[in-house]
XYZ file of C-alpha atoms in Angstrom:
700
model
C 0.000 0.000 0.000
C 2.749 2.403 0.902
C 4.581 1.431 -2.248
C 1.578 2.360 -4.423
C 1.195 5.693 -2.669
C 4.867 6.445 -3.216
C 4.573 5.709 -6.973
C 1.549 7.999 -7.332
C 3.320 10.699 -5.389
C 6.334 10.427 -7.702
C 4.123 10.883 -10.761
C 2.477 13.972 -9.261
C 5.851 15.496 -8.396
C 7.094 14.821 -11.952
C 4.063 16.519 -13.499
C 4.478 19.543 -11.242
C 8.166 19.768 -12.132
C 7.467 19.681 -15.910
C 4.712 22.266 -15.557
C 6.920 24.626 -13.605
C 9.712 24.157 -16.116
C 7.424 25.011 -19.053
C 5.990 28.059 -17.302
C 9.484 29.231 -16.402
C 10.580 28.959 -20.031
C 7.514 30.887 -21.195
C 8.400 33.701 -18.850
C 11.515 34.313 -20.932
C 9.557 34.782 -24.167
C 9.456 38.410 -25.414
C 6.384 40.240 -24.237
C 5.807 41.268 -27.841
C 5.264 37.607 -28.706
C 2.645 37.112 -26.096
C 0.959 40.407 -26.902
C 0.949 40.156 -30.688
C 0.072 36.542 -31.073
C 1.566 36.448 -34.595
C 4.909 35.252 -35.877
C 7.683 33.308 -34.218
C 10.344 36.026 -34.110
C 12.628 34.593 -36.773
C 13.894 36.371 -39.850
C 11.546 34.265 -41.957
C 8.568 34.677 -39.601
C 8.941 37.941 -37.649
C 6.640 39.075 -34.877
C 3.979 41.441 -36.221
C 3.680 44.730 -34.319
C 0.371 46.602 -34.550
C 0.189 48.591 -31.293
C 2.362 50.972 -29.294
C 2.423 48.460 -26.416
C 3.785 45.747 -28.674
C 6.441 48.127 -29.988
C 7.442 48.997 -26.447
C 7.791 45.289 -25.666
C 10.424 44.852 -28.386
C 12.985 45.782 -25.730
C 12.223 42.424 -24.093
C 13.433 40.491 -27.111
C 16.511 42.262 -28.456
C 17.626 39.405 -30.718
C 14.275 38.704 -32.385
C 12.868 39.917 -35.664
C 9.898 42.255 -35.960
C 7.728 43.803 -38.630
C 5.150 46.557 -38.360
C 1.646 45.628 -39.391
C 0.176 49.125 -39.123
C 1.022 52.747 -38.363
C 1.963 53.321 -34.713
C 1.278 56.382 -32.525
C 3.652 56.672 -29.551
C 2.138 59.830 -28.075
C 0.979 57.824 -25.064
C 4.643 57.369 -24.175
C 5.510 60.921 -23.169
C 9.201 60.174 -22.735
C 10.147 57.117 -24.739
C 12.855 54.829 -23.397
C 15.145 53.871 -26.300
C 15.173 50.198 -27.313
C 18.667 48.888 -26.538
C 21.572 50.658 -24.848
C 25.339 50.324 -24.619
C 24.939 47.389 -22.230
C 22.050 45.578 -23.922
C 22.186 46.179 -27.672
C 19.450 45.483 -30.174
C 20.795 42.652 -32.334
C 17.686 41.556 -34.163
C 15.802 42.896 -37.144
C 13.100 45.515 -37.396
C 11.166 46.086 -40.611
C 8.891 49.112 -40.613
C 7.179 47.644 -43.656
C 6.611 51.171 -44.980
C 4.388 52.185 -42.068
C 4.814 55.447 -40.129
C 5.536 55.922 -36.444
C 4.293 59.230 -35.012
C 4.391 60.872 -31.598
C 7.959 59.896 -30.691
C 9.105 62.177 -27.855
C 12.325 61.705 -25.878
C 13.421 64.313 -23.324
C 16.620 62.926 -21.758
C 19.200 65.735 -21.995
C 21.726 64.024 -19.678
C 21.545 60.591 -21.323
C 23.333 59.113 -24.324
C 22.317 56.497 -26.889
C 19.039 58.235 -27.626
C 16.562 57.368 -30.372
C 13.728 54.971 -31.121
C 16.581 52.459 -30.888
C 19.358 53.520 -28.570
C 22.072 51.049 -29.578
C 22.078 48.610 -32.528
C 24.948 46.173 -32.968
C 26.277 43.102 -34.788
C 23.623 41.836 -37.198
C 21.005 44.339 -36.121
C 19.041 45.627 -39.078
C 16.558 48.491 -39.240
C 14.749 49.035 -42.514
C 11.669 50.674 -44.031
C 10.915 52.718 -40.907
C 9.387 56.182 -41.219
C 9.255 58.547 -38.243
C 7.110 61.667 -38.423
C 7.221 64.677 -36.107
C 9.873 63.502 -33.638
C 10.774 65.684 -30.661
C 14.052 64.530 -29.143
C 16.538 65.927 -26.644
C 19.535 63.838 -25.716
C 23.233 64.098 -24.995
C 25.761 62.034 -26.987
C 24.861 59.548 -29.712
C 21.442 60.951 -30.460
C 19.416 60.137 -33.565
C 15.719 59.961 -34.262
C 15.860 56.331 -35.405
C 19.148 55.054 -33.957
C 21.462 56.692 -31.457
C 24.468 54.453 -32.129
C 24.904 51.626 -34.604
C 27.887 49.286 -34.622
C 28.177 46.684 -37.417
C 24.463 46.903 -38.109
C 22.433 48.324 -40.981
C 19.874 51.077 -41.544
C 18.218 51.334 -44.938
C 15.212 52.842 -46.693
C 14.138 54.811 -43.645
C 13.246 58.435 -42.938
C 12.484 60.927 -40.188
C 11.095 64.423 -39.697
C 10.941 66.688 -36.674
C 13.385 68.414 -34.294
C 16.361 67.215 -32.302
C 18.868 68.605 -29.809
C 21.954 66.872 -28.449
C 25.583 67.457 -27.627
C 27.950 65.302 -29.704
C 27.339 62.725 -32.415
C 23.848 63.981 -33.215
C 22.141 63.145 -36.519
C 18.696 63.635 -37.945
C 18.362 59.864 -38.404
C 21.452 58.251 -36.831
C 23.764 59.644 -34.162
C 26.869 57.625 -34.984
C 27.595 54.725 -37.323
C 30.768 52.755 -36.635
C 32.875 49.893 -37.966
C 31.054 48.253 -40.898
C 27.648 49.666 -40.008
C 25.953 51.075 -43.089
C 23.225 53.613 -43.761
C 21.734 53.552 -47.260
C 18.701 54.847 -49.116
C 17.521 56.974 -46.200
C 16.569 60.593 -45.582
C 15.827 63.080 -42.837
C 14.075 66.412 -42.591
C 15.039 67.078 -39.001
C 16.208 70.346 -37.482
C 19.391 69.434 -35.594
C 21.118 71.445 -32.857
C 24.102 70.596 -30.705
C 27.791 71.052 -30.133
C 29.974 68.817 -32.319
C 29.728 66.043 -34.897
C 26.310 67.157 -36.059
C 24.690 66.077 -39.317
C 21.339 66.442 -40.985
C 21.300 62.653 -41.413
C 24.249 61.249 -39.428
C 26.358 62.914 -36.769
C 29.459 60.812 -37.364
C 29.962 58.128 -39.973
C 32.972 56.069 -38.841
C 32.261 53.000 -40.938
C 34.315 51.323 -43.601
C 31.142 50.483 -45.523
C 30.247 52.896 -48.338
C 26.982 54.787 -47.984
C 24.782 55.709 -50.907
C 21.461 57.245 -51.911
C 20.950 59.342 -48.787
C 19.509 62.818 -48.333
C 18.907 65.452 -45.656
C 16.902 68.669 -45.818
C 16.822 69.945 -42.240
C 18.881 72.867 -40.938
C 21.874 72.001 -38.734
C 23.224 74.399 -36.100
C 26.204 73.842 -33.833
C 28.607 75.630 -31.546
C 31.614 73.326 -32.008
C 33.314 71.380 -34.780
C 32.267 69.040 -37.602
C 28.877 70.319 -38.649
C 27.427 69.159 -41.972
C 24.163 69.237 -43.844
C 24.286 65.447 -44.273
C 27.185 64.199 -42.111
C 29.058 66.030 -39.407
C 32.214 63.945 -39.430
C 33.012 61.414 -42.179
C 35.701 59.210 -40.686
C 38.234 56.875 -42.307
C 37.046 54.600 -45.088
C 33.451 55.693 -45.410
C 32.663 56.729 -48.964
C 29.632 58.815 -49.931
C 27.828 58.329 -53.253
C 24.595 59.679 -54.728
C 23.737 61.768 -51.702
C 22.721 65.354 -51.109
C 21.732 67.952 -48.537
C 19.618 71.069 -48.903
C 19.403 72.460 -45.368
C 21.397 75.412 -44.054
C 24.448 74.808 -41.858
C 25.345 77.283 -39.111
C 28.271 77.509 -36.741
C 27.216 80.052 -34.152
C 30.175 80.090 -31.769
C 33.572 81.737 -32.059
C 35.112 78.275 -32.071
C 32.812 76.729 -34.685
C 34.857 75.152 -37.454
C 34.758 72.373 -40.053
C 31.417 73.421 -41.518
C 30.182 71.964 -44.802
C 26.955 72.052 -46.767
C 27.186 68.261 -47.133
C 29.971 67.141 -44.776
C 31.674 69.054 -41.994
C 34.998 67.241 -42.214
C 36.354 64.039 -43.704
C 39.523 61.984 -43.926
C 40.739 60.308 -47.121
C 37.271 59.498 -48.398
C 35.608 59.281 -51.769
C 32.747 61.706 -52.315
C 31.080 61.300 -55.696
C 27.805 62.082 -57.397
C 26.796 64.227 -54.430
C 25.811 67.835 -53.866
C 24.706 70.471 -51.374
C 22.456 73.467 -52.002
C 22.055 75.069 -48.576
C 23.745 78.180 -47.173
C 26.666 77.870 -44.748
C 27.329 80.387 -41.995
C 30.303 80.664 -39.655
C 30.317 83.217 -36.860
C 34.012 83.221 -36.134
C 35.375 79.931 -37.383
C 37.406 78.392 -40.125
C 37.362 75.549 -42.664
C 34.037 76.346 -44.286
C 32.914 74.782 -47.573
C 29.800 74.657 -49.696
C 30.190 70.875 -49.935
C 32.992 69.922 -47.508
C 34.441 72.003 -44.691
C 37.830 70.311 -44.684
C 39.255 66.964 -45.739
C 41.067 64.957 -48.367
C 40.562 62.030 -50.695
C 38.686 62.195 -53.975
C 35.788 64.497 -54.787
C 34.332 63.634 -58.152
C 31.239 64.641 -60.116
C 29.912 66.716 -57.237
C 28.861 70.325 -56.750
C 27.677 72.971 -54.324
C 25.476 76.029 -54.646
C 24.262 78.623 -52.195
C 25.933 81.282 -50.062
C 28.823 81.087 -47.591
C 29.177 83.757 -44.937
C 32.159 83.991 -42.607
C 31.374 86.707 -40.101
C 34.724 87.003 -38.343
C 37.874 85.232 -37.210
C 41.444 85.241 -38.423
C 42.679 83.198 -41.357
C 39.445 81.332 -42.013
C 39.529 78.938 -44.955
C 36.398 79.120 -47.070
C 35.720 77.574 -50.472
C 32.676 77.261 -52.659
C 33.218 73.492 -52.773
C 35.851 72.782 -50.083
C 37.169 75.072 -47.362
C 40.512 73.328 -46.984
C 41.579 70.380 -49.150
C 44.472 68.521 -47.566
C 45.323 65.992 -50.265
C 43.861 63.982 -53.109
C 41.983 65.057 -56.204
C 38.982 67.179 -57.115
C 37.799 66.336 -60.617
C 34.719 67.073 -62.704
C 33.140 69.202 -60.003
C 31.999 72.790 -59.591
C 30.726 75.415 -57.202
C 28.269 78.208 -57.824
C 28.548 79.759 -54.385
C 28.780 83.383 -53.327
C 31.342 83.839 -50.539
C 31.470 86.884 -48.285
C 33.468 87.511 -45.130
C 34.691 90.076 -42.660
C 37.603 88.160 -41.154
C 40.950 89.748 -40.301
C 42.736 87.687 -42.928
C 40.888 85.492 -45.380
C 41.746 82.524 -47.541
C 38.702 82.375 -49.755
C 38.366 80.534 -53.059
C 35.448 80.170 -55.440
C 36.117 76.429 -55.519
C 38.676 75.748 -52.749
C 39.925 78.026 -50.001
C 43.253 76.298 -49.427
C 44.400 73.508 -51.718
C 47.084 70.873 -51.231
C 45.741 68.440 -53.794
C 45.003 68.262 -57.506
C 42.145 70.107 -59.187
C 41.129 69.066 -62.676
C 38.250 69.829 -65.048
C 36.308 71.908 -62.549
C 35.024 75.463 -62.326
C 33.725 78.152 -59.989
C 30.983 80.601 -60.905
C 30.323 82.527 -57.704
C 31.595 85.853 -56.440
C 34.341 85.825 -53.810
C 34.732 88.830 -51.536
C 36.659 89.070 -48.278
C 37.152 92.374 -46.526
C 40.301 91.468 -44.609
C 43.857 90.853 -45.680
C 44.871 87.487 -47.038
C 44.742 85.438 -50.184
C 41.453 85.323 -52.053
C 41.019 83.800 -55.461
C 38.115 83.332 -57.848
C 38.976 79.607 -58.105
C 41.504 78.842 -55.335
C 42.489 81.104 -52.463
C 45.859 79.509 -51.748
C 47.445 76.584 -53.573
C 50.510 74.893 -52.164
C 50.796 72.303 -54.954
C 49.969 74.373 -58.014
C 48.228 71.407 -59.599
C 45.228 73.088 -61.174
C 44.505 72.031 -64.763
C 41.573 72.465 -67.125
C 39.698 74.514 -64.533
C 38.037 77.916 -64.879
C 36.311 80.812 -63.175
C 34.089 83.678 -64.333
C 36.151 86.779 -65.023
C 33.049 88.914 -65.655
C 32.086 88.898 -61.985
C 32.973 92.175 -60.307
C 35.978 92.124 -58.023
C 37.500 88.896 -59.338
C 41.306 89.125 -59.306
C 43.344 86.583 -61.224
C 45.879 84.970 -58.884
C 47.206 82.518 -61.447
C 45.146 79.573 -60.238
C 42.581 78.597 -62.843
C 41.838 80.182 -66.190
C 39.632 83.278 -66.401
C 36.729 83.044 -68.834
C 33.851 85.343 -69.623
C 30.272 84.407 -68.896
C 29.695 83.760 -72.607
C 32.777 81.533 -72.799
C 31.657 79.530 -69.766
C 28.390 78.839 -71.550
C 30.112 77.340 -74.580
C 31.335 73.742 -74.744
C 34.190 74.885 -76.966
C 35.821 76.521 -73.928
C 36.248 73.288 -71.997
C 38.949 71.494 -73.911
C 39.338 67.878 -72.823
C 36.099 67.774 -70.860
C 33.758 64.827 -71.427
C 30.446 66.156 -72.685
C 29.278 62.703 -73.744
C 29.001 61.003 -70.363
C 29.974 63.479 -67.611
C 28.821 66.991 -68.524
C 25.865 68.620 -70.266
C 25.650 72.203 -71.427
C 22.717 74.313 -72.531
C 24.742 76.114 -75.167
C 24.694 79.856 -74.724
C 22.257 79.644 -71.810
C 23.949 78.043 -68.792
C 27.234 76.860 -67.342
C 28.055 73.149 -67.736
C 26.118 70.810 -65.463
C 26.887 67.298 -64.323
C 24.665 64.822 -66.111
C 23.310 62.934 -63.074
C 21.866 66.149 -61.619
C 20.606 67.828 -64.741
C 16.947 67.798 -65.453
C 16.782 67.233 -69.149
C 13.700 67.072 -71.289
C 12.578 65.462 -74.512
C 10.484 66.604 -77.427
C 8.278 63.972 -79.015
C 5.908 64.136 -81.936
C 2.478 62.514 -82.152
C 0.605 61.638 -85.353
C -2.697 62.517 -83.698
C -4.954 60.351 -85.869
C -2.702 59.986 -88.898
C -3.509 57.062 -91.184
C -0.139 56.662 -92.902
C 3.391 57.992 -92.621
C 5.640 58.451 -89.594
C 6.407 61.148 -87.044
C 9.809 62.868 -86.947
C 12.252 61.918 -84.188
C 14.076 64.469 -82.064
C 16.875 62.659 -80.240
C 18.149 65.758 -78.418
C 18.033 66.224 -74.635
C 17.062 69.756 -73.648
C 17.982 71.551 -70.434
C 15.867 74.076 -68.534
C 14.512 76.800 -70.825
C 16.291 75.479 -73.899
C 15.184 76.695 -77.329
C 13.706 73.943 -79.485
C 13.604 74.111 -83.272
C 10.488 72.417 -84.608
C 10.910 69.645 -87.162
C 8.860 69.263 -90.304
C 6.553 66.510 -91.492
C 9.541 64.601 -92.802
C 7.872 61.236 -92.304
C 5.019 62.086 -94.668
C 2.158 61.899 -92.180
C -1.224 61.653 -93.884
C -4.720 61.614 -92.472
C -7.586 60.780 -94.785
C -9.888 63.742 -95.301
C -7.481 66.204 -93.694
C -4.505 68.329 -94.569
C -1.403 68.689 -92.354
C -1.324 72.224 -90.917
C 1.701 72.049 -88.588
C 2.246 71.054 -84.948
C 0.413 72.020 -81.787
C 1.024 71.312 -78.083
C -2.686 70.653 -77.728
C -4.137 67.471 -79.183
C -7.289 69.383 -80.138
C -5.180 71.887 -82.062
C -5.867 74.862 -79.815
C -3.195 77.477 -79.192
C -0.055 78.202 -81.185
C 0.667 76.256 -84.357
C 4.316 75.586 -85.234
C 5.724 75.124 -88.709
C 9.056 73.524 -89.546
C 11.851 75.805 -88.395
C 9.766 77.631 -85.782
C 11.175 77.720 -82.247
C 9.832 77.612 -78.689
C 11.184 77.586 -75.124
C 10.842 74.123 -73.577
C 10.673 75.519 -70.038
C 11.021 72.806 -67.380
C 8.990 69.913 -68.739
C 8.958 67.415 -71.581
C 7.132 68.643 -74.654
C 4.851 66.761 -77.006
C 3.861 68.179 -80.354
C 0.687 66.879 -81.943
C 0.068 66.958 -85.656
C -2.567 69.600 -86.371
C -5.015 68.500 -88.993
C -7.365 70.760 -90.897
C -10.402 69.015 -92.299
C -10.372 69.183 -96.090
C -13.350 70.937 -97.681
C -14.463 69.908 -101.148
C -16.407 72.790 -102.667
C -16.725 74.838 -105.844
C -17.972 78.323 -106.545
C -21.639 79.129 -107.186
C -23.020 78.044 -110.572
C -25.757 80.328 -111.948
C -28.699 79.173 -114.025
C -28.214 79.441 -117.772
C -30.767 80.749 -120.334
C -29.435 80.216 -123.819
C -30.184 82.640 -126.669
C -33.565 81.987 -128.234
C -33.909 79.939 -131.412
C -36.594 79.971 -134.107
C -38.153 76.961 -135.649
C -36.019 75.471 -138.345
C -32.774 76.964 -137.003
C -29.705 75.862 -138.854
C -27.462 73.267 -137.125
C -24.639 74.921 -135.198
C -26.433 78.223 -134.815
C -27.559 77.504 -131.220
C -25.712 79.258 -128.378
C -23.040 77.268 -126.496
C -23.001 78.188 -122.801
C -19.571 78.072 -121.127
C -19.570 77.326 -117.370
C -16.504 77.929 -115.191
C -15.970 75.599 -112.211
C -13.647 77.013 -109.515
C -12.243 75.040 -106.532
C -13.014 77.015 -103.350
C -12.242 74.374 -100.681
C -8.978 72.964 -99.322
C -9.279 69.457 -100.700
C -8.320 68.435 -104.211
C -11.323 67.720 -106.430
C -10.879 64.539 -108.414
C -13.081 62.845 -111.015
C -14.814 66.118 -111.768
C -17.821 65.604 -114.065
C -21.003 67.333 -115.324
C -24.255 65.544 -116.207
C -27.809 66.329 -117.337
C -31.054 65.218 -115.776
C -34.748 65.933 -116.157
C -37.373 65.275 -118.828
C -35.581 67.484 -121.369
C -32.063 66.175 -120.568
C -31.892 64.493 -123.950
C -32.405 67.831 -125.735
C -29.055 69.194 -124.497
C -25.484 68.099 -124.771
C -22.408 68.744 -122.522
C -18.749 68.870 -123.525
C -16.071 68.647 -120.803
C -14.926 69.491 -118.201
C -11.570 70.259 -119.705
C -9.831 69.159 -116.470
C -11.130 66.404 -114.236
C -8.935 67.318 -111.242
C -8.844 70.680 -109.488
C -5.978 71.403 -107.068
C -3.559 74.179 -106.147
C -1.994 73.978 -109.597
C -5.286 73.850 -111.508
C -7.905 75.625 -109.430
C -10.495 76.091 -112.221
C -11.799 74.520 -115.441
C -14.712 74.904 -117.881
C -17.322 72.831 -119.668
C -20.029 73.737 -122.198
C -23.735 73.032 -122.600
C -26.002 73.658 -125.612
C -29.251 72.503 -127.193
C -29.054 69.744 -129.743
C -29.838 70.323 -133.416
C -33.385 70.267 -134.807
C -35.523 71.046 -131.794
C -39.135 71.902 -132.699
C -41.085 74.811 -131.277
C -41.110 74.759 -127.479
C -39.358 75.638 -124.223
C -36.793 73.154 -122.932
C -35.375 72.941 -119.362
C -32.809 70.544 -117.892
C -30.776 70.263 -114.674
C -26.993 70.225 -114.873
C -25.159 68.552 -111.925
C -21.424 68.998 -111.273
C -19.868 66.225 -109.154
C -16.425 65.261 -107.781
C -15.060 62.806 -105.238
C -15.898 63.777 -101.604
C -18.156 66.606 -102.830
C -21.899 66.864 -102.810
C -23.173 67.639 -106.311
C -23.824 71.259 -107.260
C -26.732 71.952 -109.696
C -28.068 74.655 -111.962
C -30.695 74.800 -114.733
C -30.284 75.384 -118.440
C -33.118 76.736 -120.605
C -33.587 76.863 -124.361
C -36.600 78.421 -126.184
C -37.414 77.549 -129.833
C -39.994 80.023 -131.142
C -41.816 80.270 -134.445
C -40.361 82.527 -137.143
C -41.196 86.136 -136.447
C -42.116 88.571 -139.341
C -41.060 92.052 -138.391
C -44.094 94.352 -138.301
C -46.646 91.509 -138.112
C -47.652 91.503 -134.498
C -51.180 90.123 -134.857
C -49.994 87.046 -136.783
C -52.205 87.514 -139.860
C -49.232 87.361 -142.170
C -49.666 90.983 -143.232
C -48.045 94.256 -142.216
C -50.841 96.764 -141.840
C -51.788 99.888 -139.879
C -53.433 97.510 -137.419
C -49.963 96.342 -136.344
C -48.803 99.982 -135.989
C -51.919 100.703 -133.912
C -50.858 97.998 -131.463
C -47.739 100.036 -130.648
C -49.893 103.080 -129.825
C -52.227 100.976 -127.728
C -49.255 99.386 -125.888
C -47.666 102.743 -125.201
C -50.996 104.131 -123.841
C -51.475 101.064 -121.686
C -54.545 99.749 -123.448
C -53.049 96.357 -124.336
C -50.142 94.104 -123.325
C -47.831 92.374 -125.706
C -46.322 88.921 -125.680
C -42.543 88.708 -126.061
C -43.097 87.506 -129.622
C -45.376 90.482 -130.406
C -42.945 92.925 -128.830
C -40.108 91.421 -130.849
C -42.150 91.686 -134.054
C -43.009 95.352 -133.462
C -39.411 96.339 -132.415
C -38.396 97.185 -135.938
C -34.921 98.467 -135.152
C -34.209 95.818 -132.475
C -33.283 98.399 -129.899
C -35.547 96.848 -127.227
C -37.826 99.903 -127.201
C -41.195 100.508 -128.903
C -41.773 104.091 -130.014
C -42.905 106.262 -132.950
C -39.869 105.186 -134.972
C -41.229 101.629 -135.034
C -44.684 102.936 -136.071
C -43.165 104.879 -138.970
C -41.209 101.841 -140.179
C -44.353 99.694 -140.151
C -46.342 102.302 -142.106
C -43.528 102.706 -144.587
C -43.618 98.979 -145.305
C -47.366 99.084 -145.614
C -47.220 102.016 -148.038
C -44.447 100.357 -149.962
C -41.756 102.730 -148.932
C -39.605 100.176 -147.085
C -39.017 96.456 -146.558
C -39.518 94.437 -143.359
């Protein structure tokens, strides 16, 4: 009995032990797992985050993988605690899945490693995360998305808002180190702090190249290494296809290494990148439109804007680079106005102080420094004298040639012929006579295409040119022989309906800042002829001799825009057989032959009577035009015999008197018989002639 009890007790104890073990293991599962109820936390099957609570619980599983399933609002967390720190790093993966996180507020001015994620390391990956309206205050290593990343990756992410820190402060990432990489990301964050401040990244100390990044927020600092994109670009990190547009300001007397794109760099490659913001230095040095100071290779990059150096002694300022220690600047330019009030200035339109090589580059901005020192329109001071194929604008007021770079007029700088040895096939583009050369990757170029717009045959012309802003386009002709049935080609229009200006071959227009499409303008052909009047042929008398009938000549004139083909004239009506038509002489009317004629007359041998027929003129595409033709065949009239008795007597003369006094009316035949002199008037002269015949004094 005791033995059985002991066995049962052993089973119960074993069950309790297993249960406790399972519950203990579950306690270690990330809270996000238990809250979300979706996914297993692996790279292939990440936990799905749909609430702020679940996002907050990510800190309980720093090695797992997560993906947002909806937008998240963190406003309920008034002072967010960053996920991961320098002791417990985030080593998993977080995919924002294109969703947006709003309401992120962090107010921890005495703490470091500040951001949505405080510290990301090893294989940690953050991608596709979008932060909107952040409000962050931290100390060192402060970024809206990541405070510090070591060996990890940030890609395709963005942030907007405001941020304040001390050192290593970036609009998206505070500091990236070792092989950590930041690619395809952007920030529109206003950044303030002391040193190593960047619109996107405070300090990039990674060997991995970074590409396709952008920043548009203003960056203000009181110390060193302040850049529109990166504050400090350390050894090995190369920058490609990136740009910054925010203003950079150094507001302290000791502010230095200020750049529109990068504050300072080591021997890095910067290519296909640019900065367009203004740069201001209160009392500092090493100020550049693109790079404050550094070395390496700068290629196919540019800067524009305005540099202001308010004070200081011997500040280096350059439109592209403030101070270039070593390396090469090639195929780059600056269009930056530089002004300063320092005691002694080293200002250059492209480089303030140069110890490297400059090739195939130019400066187009005005350089003016009020203090003593060395200022140059291209280079302020050059220790190496290795400037080749590079130019500046000599038309700008105050430019003084210091032997570094070749002076060229504005007109010369707008002509490709000036830039001997430059590659205008793959590197540069120029809007001839309109603009300075531009680097191809950054130039908005436009095309002109032609559209047949309903054409039935033929082809449109091809314009293979690429046009820059406000280029003048010369319109091509209808070289491909476009045809549209029933229409004539009238030129080209930018409106498919043909409204607005119409361009002929050789006309020009300004392309502006958009692609242009020219539509064939068609004018509907009209197939018409002039008015044809009715015809009354000269009267005939019975027994008229063949060939004595009048031949009526009718002129047909083309009045439309379409060519008239198969022109013909025909007779119809009951009397059609009593007339005959000859012609038309031409059966096609066009621009060369706009008119033709045909004839109509009565046939021979018609008996007494009145004959009427309809004449119809036809042509292809044209409705027939008609008119009538009339022929009268009357009996033979004896002059003086108006009453038809075959005699000429006083009774006929009396009829004239009665007609003139209104006592009788006369038929046309009677009038004709009594009009003895055929002058169309009956009067006493006709009476006298009749009486003379009657008395034998004259003949009828």
